[in-house]
Tab-separated table of C-alpha atoms and ligand atoms in Angstrom:
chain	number	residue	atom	x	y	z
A	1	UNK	CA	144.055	116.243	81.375
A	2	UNK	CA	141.434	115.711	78.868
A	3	UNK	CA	137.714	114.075	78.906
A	4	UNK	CA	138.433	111.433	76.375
A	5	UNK	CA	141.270	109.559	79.184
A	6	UNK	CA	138.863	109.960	82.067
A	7	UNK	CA	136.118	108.200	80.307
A	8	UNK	CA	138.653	105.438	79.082
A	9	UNK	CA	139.543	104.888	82.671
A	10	UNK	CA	136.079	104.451	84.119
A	11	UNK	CA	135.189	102.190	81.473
A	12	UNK	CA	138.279	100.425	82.447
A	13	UNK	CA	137.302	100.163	86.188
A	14	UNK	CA	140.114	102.249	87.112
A	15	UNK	CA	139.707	104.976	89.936
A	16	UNK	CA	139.536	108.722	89.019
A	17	UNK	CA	141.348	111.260	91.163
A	18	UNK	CA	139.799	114.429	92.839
A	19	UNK	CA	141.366	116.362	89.928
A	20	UNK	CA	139.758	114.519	87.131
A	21	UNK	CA	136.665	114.673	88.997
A	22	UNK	CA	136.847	118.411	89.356
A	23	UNK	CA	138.331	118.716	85.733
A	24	UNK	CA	134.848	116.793	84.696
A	25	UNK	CA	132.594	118.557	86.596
A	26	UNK	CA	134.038	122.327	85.626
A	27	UNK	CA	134.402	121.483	82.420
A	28	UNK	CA	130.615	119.898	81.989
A	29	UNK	CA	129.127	122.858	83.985
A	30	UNK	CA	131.065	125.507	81.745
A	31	UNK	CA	129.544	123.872	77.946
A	32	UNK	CA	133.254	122.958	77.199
A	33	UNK	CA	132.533	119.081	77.394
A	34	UNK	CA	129.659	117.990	75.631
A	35	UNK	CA	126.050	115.968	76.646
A	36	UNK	CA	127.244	112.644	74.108
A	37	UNK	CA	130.927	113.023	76.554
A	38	UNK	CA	129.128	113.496	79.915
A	39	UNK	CA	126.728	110.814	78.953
A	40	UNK	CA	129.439	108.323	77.928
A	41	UNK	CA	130.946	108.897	81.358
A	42	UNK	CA	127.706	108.804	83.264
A	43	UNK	CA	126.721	105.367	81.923
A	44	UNK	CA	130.574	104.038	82.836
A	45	UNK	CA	129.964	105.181	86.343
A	46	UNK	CA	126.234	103.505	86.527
A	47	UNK	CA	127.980	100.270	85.180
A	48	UNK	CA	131.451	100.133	86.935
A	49	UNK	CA	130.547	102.236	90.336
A	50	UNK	CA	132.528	104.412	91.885
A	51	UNK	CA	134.257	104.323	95.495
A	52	UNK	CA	133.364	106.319	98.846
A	53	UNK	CA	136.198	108.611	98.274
A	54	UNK	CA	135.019	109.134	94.399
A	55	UNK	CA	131.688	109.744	95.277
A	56	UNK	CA	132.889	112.435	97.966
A	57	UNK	CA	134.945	114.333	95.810
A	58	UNK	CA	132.293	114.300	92.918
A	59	UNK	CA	129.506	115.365	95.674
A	60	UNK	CA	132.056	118.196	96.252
A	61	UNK	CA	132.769	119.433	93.138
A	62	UNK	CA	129.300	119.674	92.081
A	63	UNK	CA	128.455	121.605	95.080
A	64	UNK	CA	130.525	123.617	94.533
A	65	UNK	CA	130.223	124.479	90.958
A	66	UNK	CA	127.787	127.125	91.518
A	67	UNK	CA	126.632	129.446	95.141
A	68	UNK	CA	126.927	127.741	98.393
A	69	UNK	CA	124.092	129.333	100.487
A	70	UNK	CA	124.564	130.835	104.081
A	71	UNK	CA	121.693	130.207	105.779
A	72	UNK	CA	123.465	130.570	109.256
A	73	UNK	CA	121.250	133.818	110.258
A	74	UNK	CA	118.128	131.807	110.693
A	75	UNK	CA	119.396	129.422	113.283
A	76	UNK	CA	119.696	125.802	112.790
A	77	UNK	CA	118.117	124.768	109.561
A	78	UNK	CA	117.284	120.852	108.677
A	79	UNK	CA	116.731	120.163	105.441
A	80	UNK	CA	114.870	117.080	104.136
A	81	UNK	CA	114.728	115.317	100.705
A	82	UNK	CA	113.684	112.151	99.079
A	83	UNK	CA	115.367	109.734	96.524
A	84	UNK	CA	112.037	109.676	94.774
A	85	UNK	CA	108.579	107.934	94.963
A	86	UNK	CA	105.276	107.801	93.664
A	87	UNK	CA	102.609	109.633	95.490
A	88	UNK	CA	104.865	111.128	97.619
A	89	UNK	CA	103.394	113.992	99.055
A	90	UNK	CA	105.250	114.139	102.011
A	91	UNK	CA	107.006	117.516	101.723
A	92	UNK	CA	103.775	119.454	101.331
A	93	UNK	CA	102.757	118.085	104.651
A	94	UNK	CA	105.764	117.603	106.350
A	95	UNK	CA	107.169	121.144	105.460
A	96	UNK	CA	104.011	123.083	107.333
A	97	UNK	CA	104.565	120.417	110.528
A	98	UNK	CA	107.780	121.535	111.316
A	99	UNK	CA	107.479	125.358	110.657
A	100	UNK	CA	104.140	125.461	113.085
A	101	UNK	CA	106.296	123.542	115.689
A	102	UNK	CA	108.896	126.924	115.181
A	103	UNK	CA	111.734	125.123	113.345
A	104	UNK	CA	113.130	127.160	110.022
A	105	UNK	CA	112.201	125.205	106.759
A	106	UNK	CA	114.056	126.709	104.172
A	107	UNK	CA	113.830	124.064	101.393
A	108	UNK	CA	114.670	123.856	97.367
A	109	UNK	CA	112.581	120.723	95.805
A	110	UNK	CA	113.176	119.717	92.532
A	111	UNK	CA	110.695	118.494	89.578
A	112	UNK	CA	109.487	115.327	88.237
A	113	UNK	CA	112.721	112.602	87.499
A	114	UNK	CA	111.302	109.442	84.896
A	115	UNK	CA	108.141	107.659	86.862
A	116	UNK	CA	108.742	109.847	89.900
A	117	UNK	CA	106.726	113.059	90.675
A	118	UNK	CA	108.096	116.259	92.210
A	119	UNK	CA	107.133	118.664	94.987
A	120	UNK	CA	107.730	122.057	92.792
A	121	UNK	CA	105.325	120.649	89.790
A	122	UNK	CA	102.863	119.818	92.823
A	123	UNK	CA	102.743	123.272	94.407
A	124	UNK	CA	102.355	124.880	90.807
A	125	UNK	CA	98.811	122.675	90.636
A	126	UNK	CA	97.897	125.794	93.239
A	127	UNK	CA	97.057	128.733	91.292
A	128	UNK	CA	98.933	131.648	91.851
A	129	UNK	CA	102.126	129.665	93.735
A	130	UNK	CA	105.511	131.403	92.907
A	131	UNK	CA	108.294	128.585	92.755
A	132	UNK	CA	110.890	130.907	92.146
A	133	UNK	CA	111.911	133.170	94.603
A	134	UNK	CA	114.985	135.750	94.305
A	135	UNK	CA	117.451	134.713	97.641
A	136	UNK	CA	116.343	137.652	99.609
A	137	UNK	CA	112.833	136.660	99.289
A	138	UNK	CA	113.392	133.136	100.789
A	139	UNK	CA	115.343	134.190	102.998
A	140	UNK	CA	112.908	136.841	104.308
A	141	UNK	CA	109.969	134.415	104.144
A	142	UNK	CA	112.022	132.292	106.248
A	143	UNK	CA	112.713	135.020	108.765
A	144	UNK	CA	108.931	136.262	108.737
A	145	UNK	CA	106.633	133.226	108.663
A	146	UNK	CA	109.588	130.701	109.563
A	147	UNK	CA	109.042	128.738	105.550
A	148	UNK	CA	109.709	129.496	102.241
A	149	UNK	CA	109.675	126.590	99.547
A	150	UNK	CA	111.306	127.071	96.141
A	151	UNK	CA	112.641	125.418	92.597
A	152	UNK	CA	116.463	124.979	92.361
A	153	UNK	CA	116.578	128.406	90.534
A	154	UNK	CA	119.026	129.810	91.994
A	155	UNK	CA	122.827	129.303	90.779
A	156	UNK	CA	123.288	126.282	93.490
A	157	UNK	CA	124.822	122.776	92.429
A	158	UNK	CA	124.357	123.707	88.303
A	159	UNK	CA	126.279	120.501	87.878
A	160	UNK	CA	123.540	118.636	88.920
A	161	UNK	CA	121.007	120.398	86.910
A	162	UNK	CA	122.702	119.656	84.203
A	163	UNK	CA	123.504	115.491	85.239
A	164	UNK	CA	120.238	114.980	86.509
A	165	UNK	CA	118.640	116.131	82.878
A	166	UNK	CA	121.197	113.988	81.346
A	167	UNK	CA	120.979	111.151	83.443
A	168	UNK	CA	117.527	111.201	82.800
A	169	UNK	CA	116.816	110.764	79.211
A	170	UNK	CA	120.004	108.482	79.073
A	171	UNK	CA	118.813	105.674	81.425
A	172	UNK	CA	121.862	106.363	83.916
A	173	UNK	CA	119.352	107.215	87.559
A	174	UNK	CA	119.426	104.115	89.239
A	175	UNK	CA	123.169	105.115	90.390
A	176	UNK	CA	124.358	105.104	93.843
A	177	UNK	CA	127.450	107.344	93.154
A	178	UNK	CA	125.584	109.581	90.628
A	179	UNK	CA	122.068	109.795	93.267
A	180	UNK	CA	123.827	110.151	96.125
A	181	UNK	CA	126.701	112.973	94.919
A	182	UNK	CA	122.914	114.565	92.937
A	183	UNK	CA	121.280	114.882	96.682
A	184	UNK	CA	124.202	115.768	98.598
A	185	UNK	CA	125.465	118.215	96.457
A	186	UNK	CA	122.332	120.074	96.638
A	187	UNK	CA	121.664	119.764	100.108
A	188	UNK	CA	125.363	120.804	100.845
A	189	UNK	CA	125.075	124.073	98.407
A	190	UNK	CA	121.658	124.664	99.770
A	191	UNK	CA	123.451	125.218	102.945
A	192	UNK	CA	121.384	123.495	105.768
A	193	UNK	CA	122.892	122.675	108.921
A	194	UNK	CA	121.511	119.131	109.365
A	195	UNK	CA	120.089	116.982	106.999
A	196	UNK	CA	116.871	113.918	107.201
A	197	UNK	CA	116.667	111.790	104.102
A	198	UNK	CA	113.752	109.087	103.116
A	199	UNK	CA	115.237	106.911	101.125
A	200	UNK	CA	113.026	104.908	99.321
A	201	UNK	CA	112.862	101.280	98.221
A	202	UNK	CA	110.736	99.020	96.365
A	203	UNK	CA	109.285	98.911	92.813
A	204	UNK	CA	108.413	102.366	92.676
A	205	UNK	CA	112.357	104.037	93.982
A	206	UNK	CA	115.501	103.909	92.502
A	207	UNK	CA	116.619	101.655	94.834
A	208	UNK	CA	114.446	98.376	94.421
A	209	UNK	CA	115.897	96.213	97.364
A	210	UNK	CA	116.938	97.121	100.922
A	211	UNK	CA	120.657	95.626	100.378
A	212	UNK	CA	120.801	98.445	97.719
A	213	UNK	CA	118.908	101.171	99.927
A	214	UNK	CA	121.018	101.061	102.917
A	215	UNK	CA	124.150	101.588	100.776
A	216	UNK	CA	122.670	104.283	98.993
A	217	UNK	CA	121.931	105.438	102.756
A	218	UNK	CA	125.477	104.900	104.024
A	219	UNK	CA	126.907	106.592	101.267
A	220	UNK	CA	125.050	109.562	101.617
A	221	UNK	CA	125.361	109.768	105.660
A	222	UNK	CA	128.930	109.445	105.316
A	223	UNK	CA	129.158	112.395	102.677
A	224	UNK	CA	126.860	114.835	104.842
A	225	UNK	CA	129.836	113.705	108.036
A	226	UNK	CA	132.289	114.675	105.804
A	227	UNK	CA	130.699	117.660	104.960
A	228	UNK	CA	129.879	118.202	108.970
A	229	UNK	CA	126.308	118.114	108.591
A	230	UNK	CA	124.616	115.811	110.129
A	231	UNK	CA	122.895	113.185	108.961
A	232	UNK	CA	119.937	110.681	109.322
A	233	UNK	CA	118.325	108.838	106.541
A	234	UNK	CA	115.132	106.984	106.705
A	235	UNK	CA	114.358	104.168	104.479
A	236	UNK	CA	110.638	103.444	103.361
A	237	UNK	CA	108.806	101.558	101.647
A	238	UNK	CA	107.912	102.800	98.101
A	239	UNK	CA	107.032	99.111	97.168
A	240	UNK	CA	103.192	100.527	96.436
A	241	UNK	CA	102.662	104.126	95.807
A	242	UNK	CA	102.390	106.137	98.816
A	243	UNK	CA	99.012	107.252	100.280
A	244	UNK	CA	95.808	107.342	97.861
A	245	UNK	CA	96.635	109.563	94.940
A	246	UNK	CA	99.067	109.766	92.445
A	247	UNK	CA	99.035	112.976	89.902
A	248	UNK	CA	99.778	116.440	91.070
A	249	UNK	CA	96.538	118.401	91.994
A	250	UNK	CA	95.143	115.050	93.488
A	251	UNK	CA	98.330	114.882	95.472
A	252	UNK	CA	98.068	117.984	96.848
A	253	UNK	CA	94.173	117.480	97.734
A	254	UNK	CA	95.752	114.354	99.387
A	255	UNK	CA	98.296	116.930	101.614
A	256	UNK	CA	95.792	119.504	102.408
A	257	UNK	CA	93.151	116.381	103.671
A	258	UNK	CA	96.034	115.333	105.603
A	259	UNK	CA	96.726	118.509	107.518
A	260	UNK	CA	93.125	118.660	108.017
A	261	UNK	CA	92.956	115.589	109.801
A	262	UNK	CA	92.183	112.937	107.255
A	263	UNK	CA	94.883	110.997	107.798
A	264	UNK	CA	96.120	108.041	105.341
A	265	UNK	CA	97.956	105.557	107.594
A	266	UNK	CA	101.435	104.686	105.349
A	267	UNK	CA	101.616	108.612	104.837
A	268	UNK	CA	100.892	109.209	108.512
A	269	UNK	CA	104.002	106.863	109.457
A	270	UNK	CA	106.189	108.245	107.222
A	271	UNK	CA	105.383	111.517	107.969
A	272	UNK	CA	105.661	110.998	111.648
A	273	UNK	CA	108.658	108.899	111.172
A	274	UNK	CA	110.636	111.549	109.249
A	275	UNK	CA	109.145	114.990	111.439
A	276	UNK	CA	110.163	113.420	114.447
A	277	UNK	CA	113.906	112.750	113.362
A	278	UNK	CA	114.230	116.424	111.791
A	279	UNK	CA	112.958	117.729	115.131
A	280	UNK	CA	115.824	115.674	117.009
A	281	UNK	CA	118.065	116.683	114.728
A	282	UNK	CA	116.679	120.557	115.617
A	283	UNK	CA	117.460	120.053	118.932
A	284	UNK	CA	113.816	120.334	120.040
A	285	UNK	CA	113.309	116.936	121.568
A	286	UNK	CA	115.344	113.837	121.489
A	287	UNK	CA	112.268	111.561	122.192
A	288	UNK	CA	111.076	109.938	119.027
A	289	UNK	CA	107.647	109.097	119.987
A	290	UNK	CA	107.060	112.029	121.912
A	291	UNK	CA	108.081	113.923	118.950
A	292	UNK	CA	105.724	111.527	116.783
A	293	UNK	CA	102.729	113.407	119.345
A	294	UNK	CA	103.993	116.787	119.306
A	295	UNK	CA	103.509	116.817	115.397
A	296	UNK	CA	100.106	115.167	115.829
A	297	UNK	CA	99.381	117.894	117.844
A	298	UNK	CA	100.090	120.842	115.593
A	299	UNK	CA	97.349	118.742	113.646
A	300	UNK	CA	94.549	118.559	116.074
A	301	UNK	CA	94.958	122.204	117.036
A	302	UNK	CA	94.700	123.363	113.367
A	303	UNK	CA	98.093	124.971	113.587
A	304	UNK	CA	99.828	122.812	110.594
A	305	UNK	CA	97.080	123.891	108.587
A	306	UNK	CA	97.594	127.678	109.472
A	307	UNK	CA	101.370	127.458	108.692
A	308	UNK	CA	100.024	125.775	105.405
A	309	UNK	CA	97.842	128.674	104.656
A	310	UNK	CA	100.306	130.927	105.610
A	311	UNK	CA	102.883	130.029	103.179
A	312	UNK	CA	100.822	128.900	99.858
A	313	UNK	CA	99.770	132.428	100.654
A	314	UNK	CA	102.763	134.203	101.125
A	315	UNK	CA	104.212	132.858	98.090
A	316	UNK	CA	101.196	133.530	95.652
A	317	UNK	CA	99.089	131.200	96.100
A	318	UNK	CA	95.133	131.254	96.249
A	319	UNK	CA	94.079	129.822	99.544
A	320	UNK	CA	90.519	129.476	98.319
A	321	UNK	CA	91.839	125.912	97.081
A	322	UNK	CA	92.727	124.992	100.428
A	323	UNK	CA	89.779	125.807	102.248
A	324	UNK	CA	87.776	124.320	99.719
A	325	UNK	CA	89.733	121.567	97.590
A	326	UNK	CA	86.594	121.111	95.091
A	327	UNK	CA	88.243	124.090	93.483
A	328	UNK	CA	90.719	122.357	91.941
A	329	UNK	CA	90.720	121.840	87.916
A	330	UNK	CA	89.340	118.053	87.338
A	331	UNK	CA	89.838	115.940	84.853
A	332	UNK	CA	87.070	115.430	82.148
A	333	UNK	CA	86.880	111.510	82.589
A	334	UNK	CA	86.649	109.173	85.808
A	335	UNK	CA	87.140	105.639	84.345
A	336	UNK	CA	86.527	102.875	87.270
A	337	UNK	CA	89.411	100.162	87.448
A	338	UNK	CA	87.359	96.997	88.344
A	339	UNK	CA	88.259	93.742	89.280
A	340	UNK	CA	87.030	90.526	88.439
A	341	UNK	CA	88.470	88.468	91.223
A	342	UNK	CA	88.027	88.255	95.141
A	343	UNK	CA	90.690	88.107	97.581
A	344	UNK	CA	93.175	90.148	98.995
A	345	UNK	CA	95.686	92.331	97.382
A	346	UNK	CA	98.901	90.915	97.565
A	347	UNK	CA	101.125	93.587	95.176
A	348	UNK	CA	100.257	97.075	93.855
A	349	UNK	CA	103.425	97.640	91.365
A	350	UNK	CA	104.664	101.579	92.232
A	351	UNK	CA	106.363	101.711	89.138
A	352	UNK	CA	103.906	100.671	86.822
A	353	UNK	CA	101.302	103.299	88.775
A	354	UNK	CA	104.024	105.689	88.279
A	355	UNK	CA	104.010	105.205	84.634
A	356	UNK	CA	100.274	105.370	83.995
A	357	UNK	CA	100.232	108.619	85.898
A	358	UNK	CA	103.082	109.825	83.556
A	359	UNK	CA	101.435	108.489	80.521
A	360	UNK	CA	97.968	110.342	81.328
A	361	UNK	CA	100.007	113.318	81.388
A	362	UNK	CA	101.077	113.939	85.364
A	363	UNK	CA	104.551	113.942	84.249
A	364	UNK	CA	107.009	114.300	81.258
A	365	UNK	CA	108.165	111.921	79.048
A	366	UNK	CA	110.228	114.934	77.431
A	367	UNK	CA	112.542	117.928	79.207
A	368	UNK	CA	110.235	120.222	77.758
A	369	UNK	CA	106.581	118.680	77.976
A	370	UNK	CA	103.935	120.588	80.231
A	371	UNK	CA	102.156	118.735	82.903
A	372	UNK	CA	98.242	118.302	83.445
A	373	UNK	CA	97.724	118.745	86.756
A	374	UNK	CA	94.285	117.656	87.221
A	375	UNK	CA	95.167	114.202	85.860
A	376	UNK	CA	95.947	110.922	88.072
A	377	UNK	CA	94.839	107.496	90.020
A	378	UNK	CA	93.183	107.127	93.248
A	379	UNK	CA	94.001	104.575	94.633
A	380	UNK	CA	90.841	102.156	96.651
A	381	UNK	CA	92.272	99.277	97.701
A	382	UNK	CA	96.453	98.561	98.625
A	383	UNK	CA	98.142	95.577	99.796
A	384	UNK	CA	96.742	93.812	101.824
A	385	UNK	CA	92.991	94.836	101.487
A	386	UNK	CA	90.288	92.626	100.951
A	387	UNK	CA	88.417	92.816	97.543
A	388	UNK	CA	85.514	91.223	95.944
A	389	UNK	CA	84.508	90.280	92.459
A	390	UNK	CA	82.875	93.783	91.358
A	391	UNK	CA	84.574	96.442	93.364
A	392	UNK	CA	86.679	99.182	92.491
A	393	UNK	CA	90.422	99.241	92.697
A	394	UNK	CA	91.317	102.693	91.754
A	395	UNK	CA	89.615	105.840	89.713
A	396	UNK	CA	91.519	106.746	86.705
A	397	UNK	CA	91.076	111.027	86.506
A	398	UNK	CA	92.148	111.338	82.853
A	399	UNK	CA	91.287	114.365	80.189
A	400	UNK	CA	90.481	111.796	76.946
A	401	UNK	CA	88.409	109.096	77.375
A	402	UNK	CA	90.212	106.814	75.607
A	403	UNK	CA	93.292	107.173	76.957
A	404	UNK	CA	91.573	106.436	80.486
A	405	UNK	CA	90.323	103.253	79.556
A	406	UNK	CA	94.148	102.062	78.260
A	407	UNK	CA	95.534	103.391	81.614
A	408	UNK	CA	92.547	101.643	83.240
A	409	UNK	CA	94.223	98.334	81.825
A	410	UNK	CA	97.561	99.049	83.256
A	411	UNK	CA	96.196	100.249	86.247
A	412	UNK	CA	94.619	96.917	86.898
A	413	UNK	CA	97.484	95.175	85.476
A	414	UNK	CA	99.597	96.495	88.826
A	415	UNK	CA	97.535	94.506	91.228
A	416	UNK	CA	98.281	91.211	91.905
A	417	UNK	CA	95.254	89.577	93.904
A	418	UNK	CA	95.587	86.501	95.824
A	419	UNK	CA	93.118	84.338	97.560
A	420	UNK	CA	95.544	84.026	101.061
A	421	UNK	CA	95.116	86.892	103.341
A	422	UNK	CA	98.200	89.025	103.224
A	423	UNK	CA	99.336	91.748	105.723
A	424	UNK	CA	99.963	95.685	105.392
A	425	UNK	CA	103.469	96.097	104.443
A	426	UNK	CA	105.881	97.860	106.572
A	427	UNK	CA	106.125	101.170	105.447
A	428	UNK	CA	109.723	102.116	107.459
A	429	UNK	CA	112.278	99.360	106.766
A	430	UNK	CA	115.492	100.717	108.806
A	431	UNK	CA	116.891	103.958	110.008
A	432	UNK	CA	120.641	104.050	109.095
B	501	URA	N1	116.689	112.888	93.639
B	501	URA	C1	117.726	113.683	93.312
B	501	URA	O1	117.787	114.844	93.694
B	501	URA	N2	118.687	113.170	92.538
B	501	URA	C2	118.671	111.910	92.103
B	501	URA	O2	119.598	111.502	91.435
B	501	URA	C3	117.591	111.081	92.449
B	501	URA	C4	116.596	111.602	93.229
C-alpha cells in the first residue's frame, strides 16, 4: 500500500477501504507520511466526500491511534461537545449544571479552530486554572467533587491533533467526514458512555445551512451507535453569535453572570435544551421540561455556582474572579460601535464577529500565536431588536486604539438593519 495511490483514488472519487484508512491514519500519526501528503488527501476528502462506512472506519482508526480511556469506575459518564460557535460559552455553564445535579462530568475541550473560540483558552483567562491534568488527577477530581475539565493532553485520538492543525491552516474544516470522524474520535477515545452534541448552524458554524447540519448530525449519531454509545445531537442556531460577549475573559464573565442568575435568553435555551438531554441520557429523568426546571433550580439555589467554585478551585484557579468578575484583566480601549440608522436588526453576521474577535487578538491566526484574553465585543443589540439613530450596537474591548476603531467598522459592518420589524430567531432548529 502506499500514500501516493490512496490520494489518487480519492481524487478520483473512488472509495477507500478500512485498510487504507488505517494505513493513512498510522502512518500520519507515526511522522512517516508527511503534512504536504496528509493535506493533499484532506482537501480530496473535503471536495469528493466520503461515505458512512468511510467515515466510520476513519472515526475508528483515529480513535484508536492513541489511549482509549476507561472511565467505567465513575458510573455513567455523558460527554458533550460542540461543532464550534462564536460566543459559545456553554460548557463553562453547562459543565457546573450537571455536576451540582450529581451526574460525573469528565470532559476534554479543545482550543480555538479558525473564527471559532475554545473552552480550554477560556478557562486559562482564570488565573491560576490548570488545563492539563495527569489521568489520575481527572479521574480523582471526578471521583471527589464529581468534575474535572481538561485540554486533550493526554495521548487520546493524536490523529486528530494532528488533522485538526492541518485542516486548519489548509482551509479543509468545513468537512462532514473529516468533523464528524474529528468529534467522534475524541469522544469515543475519551471514553464516555453516552454522548449530547450541539451542532451548530448558521454563519458563524461549520455547517451554514440546516440541510448540511442534520447530515453532519446523522453522521455522527450513527458513528456513536456503532460505537454503542449513545447518541443525541442538538442543532442550534449559531446564525448570530451566541449570548452577549465574544473574546475569552468576557466570555467567561458572561458564564459566571449566568450561573449567578443573569440569564441571557438564546444561552438560557441552549443551555437548558442541551442539560436536559444529557440528564435523560444519565438516566436521571426522561422528562425534558421537567429536566429544563431541575437545572433552573440548581441556579436559584446557588448550587451551580458552588460546583463552579468548586472546580475552578480545585484545578488552580483563583476564585476571587468569580466572586468578583471586575477582577478580570481589561482591555485598554472601549470603542462604541454606533449606528446611524433606526429600525430593527434584521442580521448580526457570526462569522464576521468571529473574525473581529480573532483579529483584536481573542484568537490565533497562527498555531503558535498567544491569545489576549481581556480582548472582545459585547454585543447590545441582536436580531430582532429595535435600534435608533444614535445608539450603541456593541463595545469593542481592544488593547490599541487604533485597531479598535478598524474592528469598530467591521463590527458595524455585521449588522444589517431594516426598517420592518423582524422576530428573535429560533435558537434550537431540530433534535436529530
Ligand atoms: N470540533 C472538533 O472537535 N473538530 C472539528 O473538526 C470541528 C469542530
Amino acid at each position: 500500500m502506499n500514500i501516493l495511490e490512496i490520494i489518487a483514488k480519492k481524487r478520483d472519487k473512488q472509495k477507500l477501504s478500512k485498510e487504507e484508512i488505517e494505513y493513512f491514519v498510522q502512518n500520519y500519526t507515526n511522522g512517516n507520511i508527511p503534512d504536504y501528503q496528509a493535506s493533499a488527501l484532506t482537501m480530496a476528502i473535503y471536495l469528493n466526500g466520503m461515505d458512512e462506512e468511510e467515515t466510520t472506519n476513519l472515526t475508528l482508526a483515529m480513535a484508536n491511534s492513541g489511549d482509549i480511556l476507561d472511565l467505567s469506575e465513575l458510573g455513567i459518564v455523558v460527554d458533550k461537545h460542540s461543532t464550534g460557535g462564536i460566543g459559545d460559552k456553554v460548557t463553562l455553564i453547562l459543565a457546573p449544571i450537571i455536576a451540582s445535579l450529581d451526574i460525573p462530568v469528565a470532559k476534554m475541550s479543545g482550543r480555538g479552530l479558525g473564527y471559532t473560540g475554545g473552552t480550554i483558552d477560556k478557562l486559562e483567562a482564570i488565573p491560576g486554572y490548570n488545563t492539563s491534568l495527569t489521568i489520575d488527577q481527572f479521574i480523582q477530581n471526578v471521583k471527589e467533587i464529581g468534575i474535572a475539565l481538561m485540554g486533550q493532553t493526554l495521548n487520546l485520538a493524536p490523529a486528530d491533533k494532528k488533522l485538526y492543525a492541518l485542516r486548519d491552516t489548509t482551509s479543509t474544516t468545513e468537512s462532514i467526514p473529516l468533523i464528524a470522524s474529528s468529534i467522534m474520535s475524541k469522544k469515543i477515545a475519551a471514553g464516555a458512555n453516552k454522548i449530547v452534541l450541539d451542532v451548530t448552524c448558521g454563519s458563524g458554524a461549520f455547517m451554514k445551512d440546516l440541510d448540511n447540519a442534520t447530515k453532519l448530525a446523522e453522521t455522527m449519531k450513527k458513528i456513536g451507535e456503532l460505537a454503542n454509545k449513545e447518541t443525541v445531537c442538538v442543532i442550534t442556531s449559531m446564525e448570530e453569535p451566541l449570548g452577549k460577549a465574544v473574546g475569552n475573559s468576557l466570555e467567561v464573565i458572561e458564564a459566571i453572570e449566568f450561573l449567578k442568575g443573569n440569564m441571557q435568553p438564546d444561552v438560557k435555551e441552549v443551555i437548558l435544551t442541551l442539560g436536559a438531554y444529557m440528564i435523560k441520557l444519565a438516566g436521571k429523568g426522561n422528562d425534558i421540561e421537567e429536566n429544563k426546571q431541575k437545572m433552573l433550580e440548581q441556579i436559584r439555589n446557588g448550587k451551580a455556582f458552588e460546583k463552579l467554585e468548586q472546580w475552578i478551585q480545585k484545578q488552580g484557579g483563583d476564585i476571587s474572579y468569580l466572586e468578583d468578575v471586575k477582577k478580570f484583566e481589561k482591555a485598554k480601549f472601549v470603542v462604541p460601535v454606533v449606528t446611524e440608522r433606526s429600525g430593527y436588526v434584521e442580521k448580526l453576521d457570526a462569522q464576521e464577529i468571529g473574525k473581529a474577535s480573532m483579529n483584536l487578538g481573542a484568537g490565533r491566526k497562527k498555531k503558535e500565536d498567544s491569545i489576549d484574553f481581556s480582548v472582545g465585543i459585547v454585543l447590545e443589540k441582536k436580531i430582532g431588536d429595535k435600534v435608533e439613530n444614535g445608539d450603541v450596537l456593541a463595545y469593542i474591548h481592544a488593547h490599541d486604539e487604533k485597531l479598535g476603531n478598524e474592528i469598530a467598522k467591521d463590527v458595524l459592518n455585521a449588522y444589517t438593519i431594516t426598517n420592518e420589524i423582524v422576530s428573535k430567531k429560533q435558537d434550537i432548529l431540530k433534535i436529530v
